[in-house]
Amino acid sequence: FGYFSFSIIFTLFLTEDFGYSDFSAGTIYGMWGALVTIFGLMTGVIVDNLGVAASLKIGFLLQLVAKIIILATTSRTTLMLGLALVSFGGCLGIPVLTIGIRRYTTQANRGFAFGLFYVL
């Protein structure tokens, strides 16, 4: 889902492509982290109702659409909408994938599954 890749380049993207100051880019980055935390508290109910597979698919699609919006826009308002979608999609990504690995692997293959997860 590219969480860590996005987090590394996001502030550079904000300063270079949108002209935010370092302070403003850092503040927006902090808002993104806060949104991920807030949405993370709410997604448990969604995952319980939809299941792991459906949640992962929805999370992937949300992130894909959001990142396309972020890359294609020149509007700061649309950028913030994309940021909210990336945050919500991220909450349906990495944590749910971790749950899926834990739920659908055995003790014998769990180490391999988590190793593959960390590589990706």
PDB file of C-alpha atoms in Angstrom:
ATOM      1  CA  PHE A   1       0.000   0.000   0.000  1.00  0.00           C
ATOM      2  CA  GLY A   2       3.047   2.268   0.026  1.00  0.00           C
ATOM      3  CA  TYR A   3       2.496   3.806   3.471  1.00  0.00           C
ATOM      4  CA  PHE A   4       6.162   4.286   4.243  1.00  0.00           C
ATOM      5  CA  SER A   5       7.072   5.389   0.716  1.00  0.00           C
ATOM      6  CA  PHE A   6       4.307   7.976   0.829  1.00  0.00           C
ATOM      7  CA  SER A   7       5.368   9.197   4.247  1.00  0.00           C
ATOM      8  CA  ILE A   8       8.963   9.709   3.102  1.00  0.00           C
ATOM      9  CA  ILE A   9       8.170  11.820   0.034  1.00  0.00           C
ATOM     10  CA  PHE A  10       4.978  13.550   1.134  1.00  0.00           C
ATOM     11  CA  THR A  11       6.539  16.639   2.724  1.00  0.00           C
ATOM     12  CA  LEU A  12       8.903  17.037  -0.233  1.00  0.00           C
ATOM     13  CA  PHE A  13       5.918  16.835  -2.576  1.00  0.00           C
ATOM     14  CA  LEU A  14       4.075  19.495  -0.572  1.00  0.00           C
ATOM     15  CA  THR A  15       7.005  21.910  -0.607  1.00  0.00           C
ATOM     16  CA  GLU A  16       8.166  21.328  -4.177  1.00  0.00           C
ATOM     17  CA  ASP A  17       4.861  20.939  -6.029  1.00  0.00           C
ATOM     18  CA  PHE A  18       2.469  22.991  -3.915  1.00  0.00           C
ATOM     19  CA  GLY A  19       4.803  25.638  -2.559  1.00  0.00           C
ATOM     20  CA  TYR A  20       4.093  25.015   1.117  1.00  0.00           C
ATOM     21  CA  SER A  21       6.727  26.152   3.587  1.00  0.00           C
ATOM     22  CA  ASP A  22       8.567  23.475   5.528  1.00  0.00           C
ATOM     23  CA  PHE A  23       6.501  24.349   8.594  1.00  0.00           C
ATOM     24  CA  SER A  24       3.191  24.114   6.715  1.00  0.00           C
ATOM     25  CA  ALA A  25       4.221  20.858   5.038  1.00  0.00           C
ATOM     26  CA  GLY A  26       5.150  19.449   8.453  1.00  0.00           C
ATOM     27  CA  THR A  27       1.793  20.531   9.848  1.00  0.00           C
ATOM     28  CA  ILE A  28      -0.064  18.843   6.989  1.00  0.00           C
ATOM     29  CA  TYR A  29       2.070  15.735   7.468  1.00  0.00           C
ATOM     30  CA  GLY A  30       1.071  15.771  11.143  1.00  0.00           C
ATOM     31  CA  MET A  31      -2.594  16.106  10.146  1.00  0.00           C
ATOM     32  CA  TRP A  32      -2.164  13.070   7.906  1.00  0.00           C
ATOM     33  CA  GLY A  33      -0.769  11.092  10.846  1.00  0.00           C
ATOM     34  CA  ALA A  34      -3.640  12.232  13.056  1.00  0.00           C
ATOM     35  CA  LEU A  35      -6.203  11.241  10.410  1.00  0.00           C
ATOM     36  CA  VAL A  36      -4.630   7.797  10.090  1.00  0.00           C
ATOM     37  CA  THR A  37      -4.944   7.378  13.858  1.00  0.00           C
ATOM     38  CA  ILE A  38      -8.533   8.648  14.032  1.00  0.00           C
ATOM     39  CA  PHE A  39      -9.661   6.593  11.039  1.00  0.00           C
ATOM     40  CA  GLY A  40      -7.815   3.596  12.468  1.00  0.00           C
ATOM     41  CA  LEU A  41     -10.037   3.699  15.541  1.00  0.00           C
ATOM     42  CA  MET A  42     -13.136   3.579  13.350  1.00  0.00           C
ATOM     43  CA  THR A  43     -12.120   0.952  10.806  1.00  0.00           C
ATOM     44  CA  GLY A  44     -12.334  -1.983  13.197  1.00  0.00           C
ATOM     45  CA  VAL A  45     -16.115  -2.007  12.870  1.00  0.00           C
ATOM     46  CA  ILE A  46     -15.857  -1.830   9.084  1.00  0.00           C
ATOM     47  CA  VAL A  47     -13.397  -4.722   8.914  1.00  0.00           C
ATOM     48  CA  ASP A  48     -15.566  -6.826  11.213  1.00  0.00           C
ATOM     49  CA  ASN A  49     -18.582  -6.275   8.958  1.00  0.00           C
ATOM     50  CA  LEU A  50     -16.897  -6.516   5.543  1.00  0.00           C
ATOM     51  CA  GLY A  51     -14.227  -9.086   6.283  1.00  0.00           C
ATOM     52  CA  VAL A  52     -10.499  -9.004   5.677  1.00  0.00           C
ATOM     53  CA  ALA A  53     -10.507  -9.602   1.908  1.00  0.00           C
ATOM     54  CA  ALA A  54     -13.155  -6.982   1.089  1.00  0.00           C
ATOM     55  CA  SER A  55     -11.528  -4.440   3.408  1.00  0.00           C
ATOM     56  CA  LEU A  56      -8.160  -4.923   1.712  1.00  0.00           C
ATOM     57  CA  LYS A  57      -9.689  -4.488  -1.739  1.00  0.00           C
ATOM     58  CA  ILE A  58     -11.558  -1.333  -0.710  1.00  0.00           C
ATOM     59  CA  GLY A  59      -8.459   0.044   1.008  1.00  0.00           C
ATOM     60  CA  PHE A  60      -6.343  -0.598  -2.070  1.00  0.00           C
ATOM     61  CA  LEU A  61      -8.872   1.069  -4.378  1.00  0.00           C
ATOM     62  CA  LEU A  62      -9.260   4.075  -2.077  1.00  0.00           C
ATOM     63  CA  GLN A  63      -5.510   4.530  -1.925  1.00  0.00           C
ATOM     64  CA  LEU A  64      -5.160   4.172  -5.682  1.00  0.00           C
ATOM     65  CA  VAL A  65      -7.865   6.741  -6.407  1.00  0.00           C
ATOM     66  CA  ALA A  66      -6.578   9.099  -3.716  1.00  0.00           C
ATOM     67  CA  LYS A  67      -2.998   8.997  -4.953  1.00  0.00           C
ATOM     68  CA  ILE A  68      -4.130   9.647  -8.516  1.00  0.00           C
ATOM     69  CA  ILE A  69      -6.152  12.617  -7.244  1.00  0.00           C
ATOM     70  CA  ILE A  70      -3.151  13.926  -5.307  1.00  0.00           C
ATOM     71  CA  LEU A  71      -0.814  13.572  -8.282  1.00  0.00           C
ATOM     72  CA  ALA A  72      -3.242  15.054 -10.801  1.00  0.00           C
ATOM     73  CA  THR A  73      -4.491  18.060  -8.864  1.00  0.00           C
ATOM     74  CA  THR A  74      -3.178  21.566  -8.620  1.00  0.00           C
ATOM     75  CA  SER A  75      -5.856  22.602  -6.116  1.00  0.00           C
ATOM     76  CA  ARG A  76      -4.958  22.649  -2.452  1.00  0.00           C
ATOM     77  CA  THR A  77      -8.566  21.815  -1.523  1.00  0.00           C
ATOM     78  CA  THR A  78      -8.580  18.720  -3.727  1.00  0.00           C
ATOM     79  CA  LEU A  79      -5.184  17.812  -2.278  1.00  0.00           C
ATOM     80  CA  MET A  80      -6.728  17.750   1.201  1.00  0.00           C
ATOM     81  CA  LEU A  81      -9.586  15.545  -0.024  1.00  0.00           C
ATOM     82  CA  GLY A  82      -7.035  13.152  -1.491  1.00  0.00           C
ATOM     83  CA  LEU A  83      -5.125  13.227   1.783  1.00  0.00           C
ATOM     84  CA  ALA A  84      -8.255  12.217   3.709  1.00  0.00           C
ATOM     85  CA  LEU A  85      -8.879   9.348   1.273  1.00  0.00           C
ATOM     86  CA  VAL A  86      -5.264   8.168   1.535  1.00  0.00           C
ATOM     87  CA  SER A  87      -5.589   8.211   5.304  1.00  0.00           C
ATOM     88  CA  PHE A  88      -8.781   6.161   5.320  1.00  0.00           C
ATOM     89  CA  GLY A  89      -7.516   3.759   2.661  1.00  0.00           C
ATOM     90  CA  GLY A  90      -4.323   3.279   4.641  1.00  0.00           C
ATOM     91  CA  CYS A  91      -6.324   2.202   7.653  1.00  0.00           C
ATOM     92  CA  LEU A  92      -7.903  -0.496   5.526  1.00  0.00           C
ATOM     93  CA  GLY A  93      -4.472  -1.560   4.311  1.00  0.00           C
ATOM     94  CA  ILE A  94      -1.538  -2.340   6.548  1.00  0.00           C
ATOM     95  CA  PRO A  95      -3.421  -3.119   9.784  1.00  0.00           C
ATOM     96  CA  VAL A  96      -5.937  -5.307   7.949  1.00  0.00           C
ATOM     97  CA  LEU A  97      -3.161  -7.093   6.077  1.00  0.00           C
ATOM     98  CA  THR A  98      -1.518  -7.846   9.406  1.00  0.00           C
ATOM     99  CA  ILE A  99      -4.805  -9.260  10.696  1.00  0.00           C
ATOM    100  CA  GLY A 100      -5.185 -11.356   7.553  1.00  0.00           C
ATOM    101  CA  ILE A 101      -1.685 -12.793   7.873  1.00  0.00           C
ATOM    102  CA  ARG A 102      -2.295 -13.638  11.505  1.00  0.00           C
ATOM    103  CA  ARG A 103      -5.708 -15.158  10.804  1.00  0.00           C
ATOM    104  CA  TYR A 104      -4.974 -17.118   7.635  1.00  0.00           C
ATOM    105  CA  THR A 105      -1.518 -18.531   8.285  1.00  0.00           C
ATOM    106  CA  THR A 106      -0.310 -21.366  10.473  1.00  0.00           C
ATOM    107  CA  GLN A 107       2.542 -21.258  12.943  1.00  0.00           C
ATOM    108  CA  ALA A 108       4.696 -23.063  10.363  1.00  0.00           C
ATOM    109  CA  ASN A 109       4.296 -20.484   7.568  1.00  0.00           C
ATOM    110  CA  ARG A 110       3.605 -17.303   9.544  1.00  0.00           C
ATOM    111  CA  GLY A 111       7.260 -16.262   9.630  1.00  0.00           C
ATOM    112  CA  PHE A 112       7.489 -16.504   5.840  1.00  0.00           C
ATOM    113  CA  ALA A 113       4.211 -14.591   5.427  1.00  0.00           C
ATOM    114  CA  PHE A 114       5.342 -11.730   7.670  1.00  0.00           C
ATOM    115  CA  GLY A 115       8.763 -11.709   5.976  1.00  0.00           C
ATOM    116  CA  LEU A 116       7.064 -11.286   2.601  1.00  0.00           C
ATOM    117  CA  PHE A 117       4.799  -8.601   4.072  1.00  0.00           C
ATOM    118  CA  TYR A 118       7.800  -6.603   5.337  1.00  0.00           C
ATOM    119  CA  VAL A 119       9.566  -6.872   1.983  1.00  0.00           C
ATOM    120  CA  LEU A 120       6.535  -5.503   0.148  1.00  0.00           C
TER     121      LEU A 120
END
